[in-house]
Amino acid sequence: NAGVTQTPKFQVLKTGQSMTLQCAQDMNHNSMYWYRQDPGMGLRLIYYSASEGTTDKGEVPNGYNVSRLNKREFSLRLESAAPSQTSVYFCASSANSNQPQHFGDGTRLSIL
Amino acid sequence: GENVEQHPSTLSVQEGDSAVIKCTYSDSASNYFPWYKQELGKRPQLIIDIRSNVGEKKDQRIAVTLNKTAKHFSLHITETQPEDSAVYFCAASRSTQKLVFGQGTRLTINP
């Protein structure tokens, strides 16, 4: 039982490049989330999907797009990467919105 | 919307002593309060959670207390050990709403 799997684990981009971060969960969860974590800061919600077919903006959505491909998969896309998007990105899932969230191992993204 | 404040931002205790981290929340309708532990370079992991119909919950050396009237909840770690060193996050939410996280507390256990 893998839980929440994120790919890639590390990535370096140049400013202006695009990239999609992948997330998949095998727990049959309805809700999925994307967070970013910057040094010394907490978890800031970028986008979430309360259920398959729905997505909503979180606290810091600018510069990102998401796709809930199916119940298992929730991807995060950076259309034109900027140095301010250098961060660690965590995907999480939960059975429903008001349930414990389970996190993936994170993607460490550097934008030069 | 919900706002969660967490204190202190850093906490240093001697091994064997107790540690207490406190959070306050703004939405009186919030009814779910989890705590996460994040070791350096690792994922946040749920360590304990409490719902608003319960005032206290314990799991071995970890306990969480909730005061709904004052809108605050606390994490208590007793008999601290070096492996307790990590960043701890509190969070709050109400039914059908997403979790809102506190800013985190860096706990250091000194041998």
PDB file of C-alpha atoms in Angstrom, chain B residues 6-110:
ATOM      1  CA  GLN B   6       0.214  28.579  16.784  1.00  0.00           C
ATOM      2  CA  HIS B   7       2.637  29.329  19.638  1.00  0.00           C
ATOM      3  CA  PRO B   8       5.491  29.233  20.307  1.00  0.00           C
ATOM      4  CA  SER B   9       7.316  29.214  16.984  1.00  0.00           C
ATOM      5  CA  THR B  10      10.322  27.529  18.604  1.00  0.00           C
ATOM      6  CA  LEU B  11      10.541  25.477  21.787  1.00  0.00           C
ATOM      7  CA  SER B  12      13.561  23.927  23.432  1.00  0.00           C
ATOM      8  CA  VAL B  13      13.201  21.485  26.349  1.00  0.00           C
ATOM      9  CA  GLN B  14      15.461  19.110  28.242  1.00  0.00           C
ATOM     10  CA  GLU B  15      15.113  15.429  27.516  1.00  0.00           C
ATOM     11  CA  GLY B  16      12.602  13.925  29.898  1.00  0.00           C
ATOM     12  CA  ASP B  17      10.706  17.181  30.448  1.00  0.00           C
ATOM     13  CA  SER B  18       7.277  17.979  29.014  1.00  0.00           C
ATOM     14  CA  ALA B  19       6.516  20.156  26.007  1.00  0.00           C
ATOM     15  CA  VAL B  20       3.304  22.070  25.327  1.00  0.00           C
ATOM     16  CA  ILE B  21       2.306  23.710  22.041  1.00  0.00           C
ATOM     17  CA  LYS B  22      -0.813  25.840  21.815  1.00  0.00           C
ATOM     18  CA  CYS B  23      -3.130  26.815  18.970  1.00  0.00           C
ATOM     19  CA  THR B  24      -6.101  29.143  18.772  1.00  0.00           C
ATOM     20  CA  TYR B  25      -8.734  29.146  16.058  1.00  0.00           C
ATOM     21  CA  SER B  26     -11.280  31.712  14.947  1.00  0.00           C
ATOM     22  CA  ASP B  27     -14.224  29.731  13.531  1.00  0.00           C
ATOM     23  CA  SER B  28     -16.482  28.536  16.338  1.00  0.00           C
ATOM     24  CA  ALA B  29     -17.974  25.962  13.941  1.00  0.00           C
ATOM     25  CA  SER B  30     -14.635  24.143  13.538  1.00  0.00           C
ATOM     26  CA  ASN B  31     -14.939  20.611  14.840  1.00  0.00           C
ATOM     27  CA  TYR B  32     -11.810  18.727  13.758  1.00  0.00           C
ATOM     28  CA  PHE B  33      -8.317  19.424  15.110  1.00  0.00           C
ATOM     29  CA  PRO B  34      -5.338  17.312  13.980  1.00  0.00           C
ATOM     30  CA  TRP B  35      -1.671  17.604  14.852  1.00  0.00           C
ATOM     31  CA  TYR B  36       1.131  16.756  12.416  1.00  0.00           C
ATOM     32  CA  LYS B  37       4.818  16.069  13.017  1.00  0.00           C
ATOM     33  CA  GLN B  38       7.368  16.821  10.331  1.00  0.00           C
ATOM     34  CA  GLU B  39      10.942  15.641  10.676  1.00  0.00           C
ATOM     35  CA  LEU B  40      13.645  17.384   8.688  1.00  0.00           C
ATOM     36  CA  GLY B  41      13.276  16.631   4.979  1.00  0.00           C
ATOM     37  CA  LYS B  42      10.288  14.354   5.519  1.00  0.00           C
ATOM     38  CA  ARG B  43       6.549  14.479   4.964  1.00  0.00           C
ATOM     39  CA  PRO B  44       4.131  15.782   7.615  1.00  0.00           C
ATOM     40  CA  GLN B  45       2.626  12.849   9.496  1.00  0.00           C
ATOM     41  CA  LEU B  46      -0.520  12.805  11.586  1.00  0.00           C
ATOM     42  CA  ILE B  47       0.277  12.041  15.232  1.00  0.00           C
ATOM     43  CA  ILE B  48      -3.033  12.681  16.959  1.00  0.00           C
ATOM     44  CA  ASP B  49      -6.369  14.346  16.292  1.00  0.00           C
ATOM     45  CA  ILE B  50      -9.445  15.335  18.260  1.00  0.00           C
ATOM     46  CA  ARG B  51     -13.020  16.195  17.415  1.00  0.00           C
ATOM     47  CA  SER B  52     -15.127  18.777  19.165  1.00  0.00           C
ATOM     48  CA  ASN B  53     -17.275  16.278  21.029  1.00  0.00           C
ATOM     49  CA  VAL B  54     -14.210  15.262  23.076  1.00  0.00           C
ATOM     50  CA  GLY B  55     -12.228  17.431  25.521  1.00  0.00           C
ATOM     51  CA  GLU B  56      -9.042  15.371  25.709  1.00  0.00           C
ATOM     52  CA  LYS B  57      -7.395  12.495  23.907  1.00  0.00           C
ATOM     53  CA  LYS B  58      -4.233  10.566  24.793  1.00  0.00           C
ATOM     54  CA  ASP B  59      -1.937   8.246  22.905  1.00  0.00           C
ATOM     55  CA  GLN B  60       0.991   7.046  25.032  1.00  0.00           C
ATOM     56  CA  ARG B  61       3.176  10.142  25.661  1.00  0.00           C
ATOM     57  CA  ILE B  62       1.079  12.449  23.499  1.00  0.00           C
ATOM     58  CA  ALA B  63      -2.150  14.164  24.459  1.00  0.00           C
ATOM     59  CA  VAL B  64      -4.336  16.849  22.966  1.00  0.00           C
ATOM     60  CA  THR B  65      -6.774  19.030  24.901  1.00  0.00           C
ATOM     61  CA  LEU B  66      -9.547  21.147  23.454  1.00  0.00           C
ATOM     62  CA  ASN B  67     -11.314  24.137  24.991  1.00  0.00           C
ATOM     63  CA  LYS B  68     -14.216  24.984  22.698  1.00  0.00           C
ATOM     64  CA  THR B  69     -15.332  27.968  24.729  1.00  0.00           C
ATOM     65  CA  ALA B  70     -11.945  29.655  24.487  1.00  0.00           C
ATOM     66  CA  LYS B  71     -11.341  28.276  20.984  1.00  0.00           C
ATOM     67  CA  HIS B  72      -7.946  26.840  21.696  1.00  0.00           C
ATOM     68  CA  PHE B  73      -6.340  23.405  21.689  1.00  0.00           C
ATOM     69  CA  SER B  74      -2.967  22.182  22.855  1.00  0.00           C
ATOM     70  CA  LEU B  75      -0.499  19.369  22.227  1.00  0.00           C
ATOM     71  CA  HIS B  76       1.223  17.892  25.264  1.00  0.00           C
ATOM     72  CA  ILE B  77       4.271  15.642  24.967  1.00  0.00           C
ATOM     73  CA  THR B  78       5.504  14.050  28.198  1.00  0.00           C
ATOM     74  CA  GLU B  79       8.854  12.396  28.926  1.00  0.00           C
ATOM     75  CA  THR B  80      10.349  13.930  25.804  1.00  0.00           C
ATOM     76  CA  GLN B  81      12.967  12.000  23.842  1.00  0.00           C
ATOM     77  CA  PRO B  82      15.489  13.120  21.181  1.00  0.00           C
ATOM     78  CA  GLU B  83      13.306  11.596  18.449  1.00  0.00           C
ATOM     79  CA  ASP B  84      10.557  14.040  19.388  1.00  0.00           C
ATOM     80  CA  SER B  85      12.660  16.824  17.827  1.00  0.00           C
ATOM     81  CA  ALA B  86      10.713  18.011  14.764  1.00  0.00           C
ATOM     82  CA  VAL B  87       8.351  20.701  13.528  1.00  0.00           C
ATOM     83  CA  TYR B  88       4.780  20.300  14.758  1.00  0.00           C
ATOM     84  CA  PHE B  89       1.736  21.736  12.978  1.00  0.00           C
ATOM     85  CA  CYS B  90      -1.783  22.144  14.300  1.00  0.00           C
ATOM     86  CA  ALA B  91      -4.814  22.510  12.024  1.00  0.00           C
ATOM     87  CA  ALA B  92      -8.553  23.100  12.257  1.00  0.00           C
ATOM     88  CA  SER B  93     -11.574  22.607  10.032  1.00  0.00           C
ATOM     89  CA  ARG B  94     -15.331  22.213  10.109  1.00  0.00           C
ATOM     90  CA  SER B  95     -17.500  19.784   8.214  1.00  0.00           C
ATOM     91  CA  THR B  96     -17.010  19.866   4.426  1.00  0.00           C
ATOM     92  CA  GLN B  97     -14.288  22.500   4.716  1.00  0.00           C
ATOM     93  CA  LYS B  98     -10.578  22.151   4.130  1.00  0.00           C
ATOM     94  CA  LEU B  99      -7.995  22.123   6.919  1.00  0.00           C
ATOM     95  CA  VAL B 100      -6.316  25.386   7.888  1.00  0.00           C
ATOM     96  CA  PHE B 101      -2.812  24.917   9.310  1.00  0.00           C
ATOM     97  CA  GLY B 102      -0.917  26.864  11.932  1.00  0.00           C
ATOM     98  CA  GLN B 103       2.558  28.197  11.172  1.00  0.00           C
ATOM     99  CA  GLY B 104       4.387  25.398  12.967  1.00  0.00           C
ATOM    100  CA  THR B 105       6.530  24.977  16.100  1.00  0.00           C
ATOM    101  CA  ARG B 106      10.124  23.808  15.902  1.00  0.00           C
ATOM    102  CA  LEU B 107      10.664  21.572  18.950  1.00  0.00           C
ATOM    103  CA  THR B 108      14.220  20.758  20.006  1.00  0.00           C
ATOM    104  CA  ILE B 109      14.928  18.177  22.701  1.00  0.00           C
ATOM    105  CA  ASN B 110      18.265  18.792  24.409  1.00  0.00           C
TER     106      ASN B 110
END
